[in-house]
Tab-separated table of C-alpha atoms in Angstrom:
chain	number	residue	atom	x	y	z
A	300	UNK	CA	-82.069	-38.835	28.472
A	301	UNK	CA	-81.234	-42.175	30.196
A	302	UNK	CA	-77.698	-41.295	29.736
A	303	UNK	CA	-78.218	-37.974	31.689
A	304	UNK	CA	-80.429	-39.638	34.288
A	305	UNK	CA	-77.631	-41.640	35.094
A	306	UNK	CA	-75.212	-39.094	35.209
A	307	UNK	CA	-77.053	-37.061	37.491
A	308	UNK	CA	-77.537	-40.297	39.731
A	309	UNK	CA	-74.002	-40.978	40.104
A	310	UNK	CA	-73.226	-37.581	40.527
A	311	UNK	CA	-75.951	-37.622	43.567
A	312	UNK	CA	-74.046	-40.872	44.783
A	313	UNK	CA	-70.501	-38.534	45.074
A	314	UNK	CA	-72.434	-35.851	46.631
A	315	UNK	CA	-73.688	-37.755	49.602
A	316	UNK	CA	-70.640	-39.773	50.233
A	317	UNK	CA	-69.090	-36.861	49.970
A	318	UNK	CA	-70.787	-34.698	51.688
A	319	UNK	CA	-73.531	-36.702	53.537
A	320	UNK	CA	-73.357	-38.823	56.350
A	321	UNK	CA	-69.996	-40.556	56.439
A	322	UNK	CA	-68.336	-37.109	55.709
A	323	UNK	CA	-69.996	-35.897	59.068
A	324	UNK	CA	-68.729	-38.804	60.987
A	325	UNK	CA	-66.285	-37.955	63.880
A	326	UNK	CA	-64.038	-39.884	65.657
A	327	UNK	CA	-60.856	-38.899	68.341
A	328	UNK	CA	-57.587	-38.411	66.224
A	329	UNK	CA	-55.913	-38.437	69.992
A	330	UNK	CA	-56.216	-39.546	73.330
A	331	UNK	CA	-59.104	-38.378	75.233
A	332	UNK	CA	-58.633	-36.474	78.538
A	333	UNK	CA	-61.428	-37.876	81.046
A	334	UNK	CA	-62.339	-34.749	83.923
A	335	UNK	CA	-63.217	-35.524	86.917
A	336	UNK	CA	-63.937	-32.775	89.089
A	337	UNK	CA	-63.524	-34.687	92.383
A	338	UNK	CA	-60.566	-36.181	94.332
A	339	UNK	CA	-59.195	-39.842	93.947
A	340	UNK	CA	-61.552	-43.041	95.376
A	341	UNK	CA	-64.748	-41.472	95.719
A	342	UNK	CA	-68.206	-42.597	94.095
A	343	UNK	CA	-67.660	-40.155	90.576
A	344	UNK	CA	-63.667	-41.390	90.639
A	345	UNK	CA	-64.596	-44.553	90.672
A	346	UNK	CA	-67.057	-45.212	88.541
A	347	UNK	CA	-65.370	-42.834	86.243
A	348	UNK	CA	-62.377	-45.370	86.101
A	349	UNK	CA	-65.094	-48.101	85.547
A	350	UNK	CA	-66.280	-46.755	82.204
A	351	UNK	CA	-63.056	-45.971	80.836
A	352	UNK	CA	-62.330	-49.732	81.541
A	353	UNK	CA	-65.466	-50.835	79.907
A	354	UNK	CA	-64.433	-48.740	76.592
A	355	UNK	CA	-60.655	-49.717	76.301
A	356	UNK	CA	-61.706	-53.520	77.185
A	357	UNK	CA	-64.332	-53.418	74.273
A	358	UNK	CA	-62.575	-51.221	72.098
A	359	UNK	CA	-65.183	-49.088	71.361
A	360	UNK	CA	-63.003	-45.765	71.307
A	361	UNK	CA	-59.624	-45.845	68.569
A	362	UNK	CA	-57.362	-43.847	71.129
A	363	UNK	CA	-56.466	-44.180	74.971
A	364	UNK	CA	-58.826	-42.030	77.538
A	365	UNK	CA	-56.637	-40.392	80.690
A	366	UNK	CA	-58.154	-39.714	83.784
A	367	UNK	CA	-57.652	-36.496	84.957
A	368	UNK	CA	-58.693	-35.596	89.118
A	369	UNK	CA	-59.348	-32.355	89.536
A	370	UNK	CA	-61.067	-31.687	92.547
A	371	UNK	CA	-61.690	-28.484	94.717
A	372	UNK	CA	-63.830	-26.175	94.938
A	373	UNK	CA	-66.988	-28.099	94.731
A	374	UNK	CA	-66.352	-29.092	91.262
A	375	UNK	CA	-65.874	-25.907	90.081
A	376	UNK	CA	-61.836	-26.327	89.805
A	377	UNK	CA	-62.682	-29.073	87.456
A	378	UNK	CA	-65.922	-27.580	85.274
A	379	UNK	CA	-63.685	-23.984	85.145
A	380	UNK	CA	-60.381	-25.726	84.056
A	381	UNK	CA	-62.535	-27.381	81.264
A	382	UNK	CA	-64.492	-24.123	80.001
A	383	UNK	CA	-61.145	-21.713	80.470
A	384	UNK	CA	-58.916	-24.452	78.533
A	385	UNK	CA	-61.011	-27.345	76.744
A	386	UNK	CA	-63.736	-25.109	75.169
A	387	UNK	CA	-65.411	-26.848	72.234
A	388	UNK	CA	-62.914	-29.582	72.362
A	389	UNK	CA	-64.448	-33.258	71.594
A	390	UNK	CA	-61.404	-34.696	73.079
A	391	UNK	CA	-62.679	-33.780	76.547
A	392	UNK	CA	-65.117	-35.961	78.743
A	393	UNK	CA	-65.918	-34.516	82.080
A	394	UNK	CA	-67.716	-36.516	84.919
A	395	UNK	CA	-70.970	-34.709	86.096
A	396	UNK	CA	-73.196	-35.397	88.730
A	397	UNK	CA	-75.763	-32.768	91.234
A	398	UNK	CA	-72.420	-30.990	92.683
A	399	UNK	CA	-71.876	-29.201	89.408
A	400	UNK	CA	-75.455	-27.808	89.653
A	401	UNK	CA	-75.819	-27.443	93.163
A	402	UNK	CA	-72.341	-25.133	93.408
A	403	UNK	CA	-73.660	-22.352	90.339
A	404	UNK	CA	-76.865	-22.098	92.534
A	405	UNK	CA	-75.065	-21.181	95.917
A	406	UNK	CA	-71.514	-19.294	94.454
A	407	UNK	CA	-72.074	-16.957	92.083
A	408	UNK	CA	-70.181	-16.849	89.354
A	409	UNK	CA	-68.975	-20.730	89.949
A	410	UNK	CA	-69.481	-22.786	86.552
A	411	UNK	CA	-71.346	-25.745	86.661
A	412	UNK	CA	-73.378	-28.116	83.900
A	413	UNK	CA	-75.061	-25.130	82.024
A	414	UNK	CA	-71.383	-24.556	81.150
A	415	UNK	CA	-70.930	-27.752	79.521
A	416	UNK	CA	-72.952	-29.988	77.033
A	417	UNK	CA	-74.603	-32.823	78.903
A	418	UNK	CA	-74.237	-35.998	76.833
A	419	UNK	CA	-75.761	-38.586	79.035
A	420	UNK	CA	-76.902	-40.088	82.219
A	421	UNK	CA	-76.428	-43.819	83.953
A	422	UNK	CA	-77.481	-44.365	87.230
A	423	UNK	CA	-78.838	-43.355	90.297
A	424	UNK	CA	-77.646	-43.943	93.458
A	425	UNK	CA	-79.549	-44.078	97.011
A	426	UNK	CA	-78.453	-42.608	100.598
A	427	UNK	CA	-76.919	-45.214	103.339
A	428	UNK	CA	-75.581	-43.717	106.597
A	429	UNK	CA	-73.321	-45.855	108.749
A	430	UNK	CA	-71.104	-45.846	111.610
A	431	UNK	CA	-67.545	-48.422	112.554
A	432	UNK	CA	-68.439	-52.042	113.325
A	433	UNK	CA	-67.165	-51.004	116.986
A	434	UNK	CA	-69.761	-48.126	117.708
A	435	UNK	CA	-72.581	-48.908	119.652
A	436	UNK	CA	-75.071	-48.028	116.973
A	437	UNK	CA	-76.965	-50.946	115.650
A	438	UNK	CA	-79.630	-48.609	113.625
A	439	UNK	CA	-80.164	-45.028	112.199
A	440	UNK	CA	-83.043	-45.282	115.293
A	441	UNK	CA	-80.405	-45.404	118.042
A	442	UNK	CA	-78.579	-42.512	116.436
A	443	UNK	CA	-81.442	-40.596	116.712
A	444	UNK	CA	-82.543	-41.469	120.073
A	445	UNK	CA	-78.543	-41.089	121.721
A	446	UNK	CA	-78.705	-37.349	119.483
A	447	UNK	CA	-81.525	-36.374	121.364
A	448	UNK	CA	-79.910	-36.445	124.781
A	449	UNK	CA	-77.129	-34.180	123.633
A	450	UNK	CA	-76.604	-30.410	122.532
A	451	UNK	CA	-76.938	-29.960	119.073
A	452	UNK	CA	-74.153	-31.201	116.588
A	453	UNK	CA	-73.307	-32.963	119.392
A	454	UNK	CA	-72.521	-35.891	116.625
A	455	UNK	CA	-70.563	-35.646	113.412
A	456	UNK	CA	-71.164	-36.820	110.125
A	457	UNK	CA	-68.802	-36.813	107.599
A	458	UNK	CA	-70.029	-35.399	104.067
A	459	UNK	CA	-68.214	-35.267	100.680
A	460	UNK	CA	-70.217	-32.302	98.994
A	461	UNK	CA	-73.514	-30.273	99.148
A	462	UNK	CA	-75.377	-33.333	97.868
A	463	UNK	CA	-74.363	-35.249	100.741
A	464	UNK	CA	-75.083	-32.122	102.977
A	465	UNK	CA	-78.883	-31.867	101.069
A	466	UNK	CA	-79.064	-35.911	102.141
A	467	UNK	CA	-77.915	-35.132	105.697
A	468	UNK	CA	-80.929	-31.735	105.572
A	469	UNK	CA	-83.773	-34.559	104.608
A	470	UNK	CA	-82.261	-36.729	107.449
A	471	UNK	CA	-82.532	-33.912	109.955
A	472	UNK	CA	-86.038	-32.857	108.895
A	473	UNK	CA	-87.290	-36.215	109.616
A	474	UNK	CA	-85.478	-36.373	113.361
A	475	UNK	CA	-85.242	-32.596	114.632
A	476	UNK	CA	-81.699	-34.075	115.502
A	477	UNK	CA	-78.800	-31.249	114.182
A	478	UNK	CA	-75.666	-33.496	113.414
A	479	UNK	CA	-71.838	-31.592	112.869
A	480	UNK	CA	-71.220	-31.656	108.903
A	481	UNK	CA	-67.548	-32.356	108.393
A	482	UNK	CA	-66.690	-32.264	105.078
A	483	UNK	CA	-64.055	-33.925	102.600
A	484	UNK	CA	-62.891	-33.646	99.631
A	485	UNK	CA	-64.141	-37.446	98.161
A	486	UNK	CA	-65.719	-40.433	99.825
A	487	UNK	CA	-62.562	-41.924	100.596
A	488	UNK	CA	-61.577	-39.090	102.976
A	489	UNK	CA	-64.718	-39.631	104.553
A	490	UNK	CA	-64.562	-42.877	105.367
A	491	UNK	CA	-60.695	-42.858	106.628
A	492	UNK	CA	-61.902	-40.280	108.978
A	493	UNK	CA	-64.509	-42.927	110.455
A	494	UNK	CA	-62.356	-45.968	110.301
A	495	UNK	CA	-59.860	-43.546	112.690
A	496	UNK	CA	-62.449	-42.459	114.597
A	497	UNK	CA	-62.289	-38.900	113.929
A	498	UNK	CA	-66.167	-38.521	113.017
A	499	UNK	CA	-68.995	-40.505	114.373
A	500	UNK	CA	-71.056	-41.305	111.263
A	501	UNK	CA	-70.944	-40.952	107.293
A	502	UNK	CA	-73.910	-40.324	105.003
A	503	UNK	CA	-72.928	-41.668	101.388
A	504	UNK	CA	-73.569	-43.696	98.223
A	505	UNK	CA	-73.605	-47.456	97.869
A	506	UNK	CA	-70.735	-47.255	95.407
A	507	UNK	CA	-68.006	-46.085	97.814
A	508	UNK	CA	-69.202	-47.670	100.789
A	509	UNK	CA	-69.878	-51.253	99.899
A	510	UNK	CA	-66.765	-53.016	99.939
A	511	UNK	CA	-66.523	-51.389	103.628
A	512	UNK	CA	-69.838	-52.605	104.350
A	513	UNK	CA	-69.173	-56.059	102.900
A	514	UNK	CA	-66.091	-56.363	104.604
A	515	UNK	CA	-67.697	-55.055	107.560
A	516	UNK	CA	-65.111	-52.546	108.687
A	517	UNK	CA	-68.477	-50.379	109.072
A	518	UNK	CA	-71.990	-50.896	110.106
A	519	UNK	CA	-75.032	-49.416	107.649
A	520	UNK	CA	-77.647	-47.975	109.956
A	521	UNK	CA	-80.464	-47.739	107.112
A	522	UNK	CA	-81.139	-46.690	103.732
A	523	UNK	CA	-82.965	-43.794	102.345
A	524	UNK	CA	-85.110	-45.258	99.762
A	525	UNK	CA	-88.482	-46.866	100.418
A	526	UNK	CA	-87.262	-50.373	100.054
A	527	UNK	CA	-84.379	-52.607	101.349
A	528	UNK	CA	-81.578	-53.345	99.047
A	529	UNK	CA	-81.797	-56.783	97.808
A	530	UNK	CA	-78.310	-56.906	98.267
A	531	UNK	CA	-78.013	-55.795	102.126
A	532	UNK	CA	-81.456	-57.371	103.450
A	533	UNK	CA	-80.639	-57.189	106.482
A	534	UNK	CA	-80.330	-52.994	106.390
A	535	UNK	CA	-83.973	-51.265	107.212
A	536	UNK	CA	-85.030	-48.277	105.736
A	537	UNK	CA	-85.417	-44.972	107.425
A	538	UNK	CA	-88.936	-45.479	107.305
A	539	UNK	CA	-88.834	-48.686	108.804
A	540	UNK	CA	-87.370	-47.129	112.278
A	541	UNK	CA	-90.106	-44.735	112.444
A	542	UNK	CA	-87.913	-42.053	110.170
A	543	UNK	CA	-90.083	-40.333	108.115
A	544	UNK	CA	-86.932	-39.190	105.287
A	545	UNK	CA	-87.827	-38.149	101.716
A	546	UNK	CA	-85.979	-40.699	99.615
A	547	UNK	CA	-82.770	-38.640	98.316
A	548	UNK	CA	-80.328	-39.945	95.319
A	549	UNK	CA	-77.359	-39.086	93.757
A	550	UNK	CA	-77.101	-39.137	89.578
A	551	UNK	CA	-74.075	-39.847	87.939
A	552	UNK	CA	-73.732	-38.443	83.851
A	553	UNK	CA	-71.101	-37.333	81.566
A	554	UNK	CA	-71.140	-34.123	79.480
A	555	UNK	CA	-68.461	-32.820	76.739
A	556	UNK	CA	-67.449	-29.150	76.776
A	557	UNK	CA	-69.439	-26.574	74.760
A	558	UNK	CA	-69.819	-25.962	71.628
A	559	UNK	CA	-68.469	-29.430	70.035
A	560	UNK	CA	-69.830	-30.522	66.948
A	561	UNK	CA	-72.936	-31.961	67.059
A	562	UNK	CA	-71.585	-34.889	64.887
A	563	UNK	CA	-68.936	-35.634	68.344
A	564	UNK	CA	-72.076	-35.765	70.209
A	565	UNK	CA	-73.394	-37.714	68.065
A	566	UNK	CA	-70.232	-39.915	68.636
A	567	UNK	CA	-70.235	-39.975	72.711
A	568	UNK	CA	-73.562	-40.702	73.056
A	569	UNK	CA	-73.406	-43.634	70.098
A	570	UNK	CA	-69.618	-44.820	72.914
A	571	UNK	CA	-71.754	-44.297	76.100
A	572	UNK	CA	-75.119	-45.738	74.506
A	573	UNK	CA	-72.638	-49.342	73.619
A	574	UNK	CA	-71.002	-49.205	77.355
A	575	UNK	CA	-74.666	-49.455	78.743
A	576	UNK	CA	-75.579	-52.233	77.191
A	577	UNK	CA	-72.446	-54.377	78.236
A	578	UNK	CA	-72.542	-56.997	80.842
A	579	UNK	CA	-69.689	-55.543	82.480
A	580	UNK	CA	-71.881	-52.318	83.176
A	581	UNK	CA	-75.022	-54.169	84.275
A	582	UNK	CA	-72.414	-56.007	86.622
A	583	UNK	CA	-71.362	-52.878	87.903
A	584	UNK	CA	-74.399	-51.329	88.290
A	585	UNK	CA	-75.610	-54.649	90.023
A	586	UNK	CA	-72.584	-54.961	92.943
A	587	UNK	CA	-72.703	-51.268	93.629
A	588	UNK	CA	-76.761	-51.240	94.709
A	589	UNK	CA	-77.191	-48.771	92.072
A	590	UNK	CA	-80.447	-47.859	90.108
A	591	UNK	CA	-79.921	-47.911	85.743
A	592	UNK	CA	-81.260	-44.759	84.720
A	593	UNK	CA	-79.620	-43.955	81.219
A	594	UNK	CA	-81.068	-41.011	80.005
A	595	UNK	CA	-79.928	-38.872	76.915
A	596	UNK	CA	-80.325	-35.409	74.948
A	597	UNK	CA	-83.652	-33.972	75.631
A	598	UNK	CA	-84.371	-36.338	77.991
A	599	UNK	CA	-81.238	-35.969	80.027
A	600	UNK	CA	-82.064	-32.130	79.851
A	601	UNK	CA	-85.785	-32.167	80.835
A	602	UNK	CA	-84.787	-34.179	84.089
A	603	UNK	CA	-81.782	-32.002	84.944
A	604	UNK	CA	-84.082	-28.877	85.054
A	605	UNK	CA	-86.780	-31.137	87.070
A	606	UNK	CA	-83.140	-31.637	89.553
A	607	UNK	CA	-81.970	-28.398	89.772
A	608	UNK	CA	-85.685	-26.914	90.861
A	609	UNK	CA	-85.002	-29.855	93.522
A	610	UNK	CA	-81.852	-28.712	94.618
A	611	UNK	CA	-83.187	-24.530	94.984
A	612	UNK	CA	-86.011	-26.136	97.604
A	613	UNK	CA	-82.964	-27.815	99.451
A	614	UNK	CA	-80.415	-25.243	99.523
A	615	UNK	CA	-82.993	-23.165	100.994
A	616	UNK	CA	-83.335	-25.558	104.014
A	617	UNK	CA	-79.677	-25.843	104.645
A	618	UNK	CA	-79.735	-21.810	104.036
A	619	UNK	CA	-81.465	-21.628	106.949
A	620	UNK	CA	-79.129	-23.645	108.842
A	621	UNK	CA	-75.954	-21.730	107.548
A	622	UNK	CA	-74.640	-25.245	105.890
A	623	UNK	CA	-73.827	-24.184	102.096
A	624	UNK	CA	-70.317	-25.166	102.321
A	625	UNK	CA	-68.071	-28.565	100.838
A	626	UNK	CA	-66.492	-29.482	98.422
A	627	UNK	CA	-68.175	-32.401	96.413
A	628	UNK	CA	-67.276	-36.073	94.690
């Protein structure tokens, strides 16, 4: 009996190692292709780029990752090139962020994060708008004062997507001023455009605009959120100018295509879980005035359904305004 009890035990031992957990392990056999449906030097570009640096520098993935742009569209070039040709494929990382829900809700048809297998979210990131150094504007409060002595869209405001155009909606709410949307195809359009002069403002995220700011090529006129950034105390909110703006923010996740196994989930989220917890991350999230919110699985799930009941309410407003148009980042 002892004999045959121990049989049975080491058989049991085979079995699992066989068959259990370390059978189910995955890992890439080849370089990873990183999607990002936007266009080069915008906020998702960048901080794209960012992470893959984090994981080669640590070594936390056994191949190379490639960054692939692949803007247009409003990220639906980039989300449809992944389901049409990358289905199921663990070897596939595409960039997410509110454009690839906010496009499936206003063009039908257009595929979008329910298309795709969310894996995880990092950050958030606030609203600034700013003007050049050389404008006149010291303050969001003297745009809105100069706007109201002119037509309508008298001023323009370059936008890099729907989310930016949403940001722009709250802005207007608060004001009754109606700014000219110009859109681009990434933040870095955007901001060329204002640097030559061709648009009078910009309406963006922290993370392509700072080094601008810093350098002060541009001027920020205020901040959406309720407080000042630590970093740029000498910015006032919206509120603080008598704007009464809903704060508005941008999230920034990843998501594999679908149907991968669950154990390459498993995998991703173990790689992204590891690159949040580095110093070089906090570093990042630290310079670019951005908000750590790492969320995964259900939870990542739960508060992109809370979003995208967010984003109906908004694309209704800028419905009614005929502004459903751009392009993303």
């Amino acid at each position: 009996m002892r004999w045959t009890r121990l049989i049975h035990l080491l058989f049991l031992t085979i079995g699992v190692s066989l068959g259990g957990p370390a059978a189910a392990q995955w890992k890439p056999t080849r370089d990873v292709d990183f999607v990002v449906p936007f266009g080069l030097g915008g906020g998702a570009d960048l901080f794209t780029r960012t992470m893959v640096k984090i994981i080669q520098d640590e070594k936390l993935v056994p191949t190379n990752l490639v960054v692939i742009n692949k803007p247009g569209g409003g990220t639906a070039s980039g989300v449809g090139y992944v389901v049409a040709s990358r289905h199921a494929d663990p070897h596939t990382l595409v960039l997410i962020n509110p454009q690839t829900q906010i496009t499936p809700l206003r063009v039908p048809g257009a595929k979008g994060w329910k298309d795709l297998t969310p894996v995880m979210n990092f950050m958030l990131d606030d609203y600034l708008i700013l003007c050049k150094t050389s404008s006149a504007y010291k303050t969001a409060a003297d745009v809105v004062a100069v706007a109201k002595t002119k037509p309508a869209r008298a001023l323009s405001v370059g936008s890099s997507g729907t989310a930016d155009d949403m940001a722009i909606a709250v802005l207007e709410a608060a004001t009754g001023v109606k700014f000219s949307i110009v859109r681009f195809n990434g933040g870095g359009e955007s901001l060329t455009a204002l640097l030559g002069g061709h648009i009078h403002l910009v309406v963006g995220n922290p993370i392509e605009l700072i080094s601008q700011i810093r350098a002060r090529t541009v001027r920020a006129l205020g901040v959406f959120r309720p407080t000042r950034f630590a970093q740029l105390p000498d910015v006032p909110t919206l509120k603080e100018q008598g704007i009464d703006a809903a704060p508005f923010q941008m999230w920034r996740g990843v998501a594999l295509p679908k149907d991968v196994p669950k154990e390459a989930l498993a995998y991703w989220q173990d790689v992204f879980t590891k690159v949040t917890h580095t110093a070089a991350f906090k570093d990042y999230i630290q310079k670019n005035l951005a908000t750590e919110d790492v969320l995964s699985a259900q939870a990542f799930d739960k508060f992109l359904s809370a979003q995208e009941t967010l984003y109906k309410t908004n694309l209704a407003r800028l419905l009614m305004h005929g502004r459903t148009g751009g392009s993303g980042r």
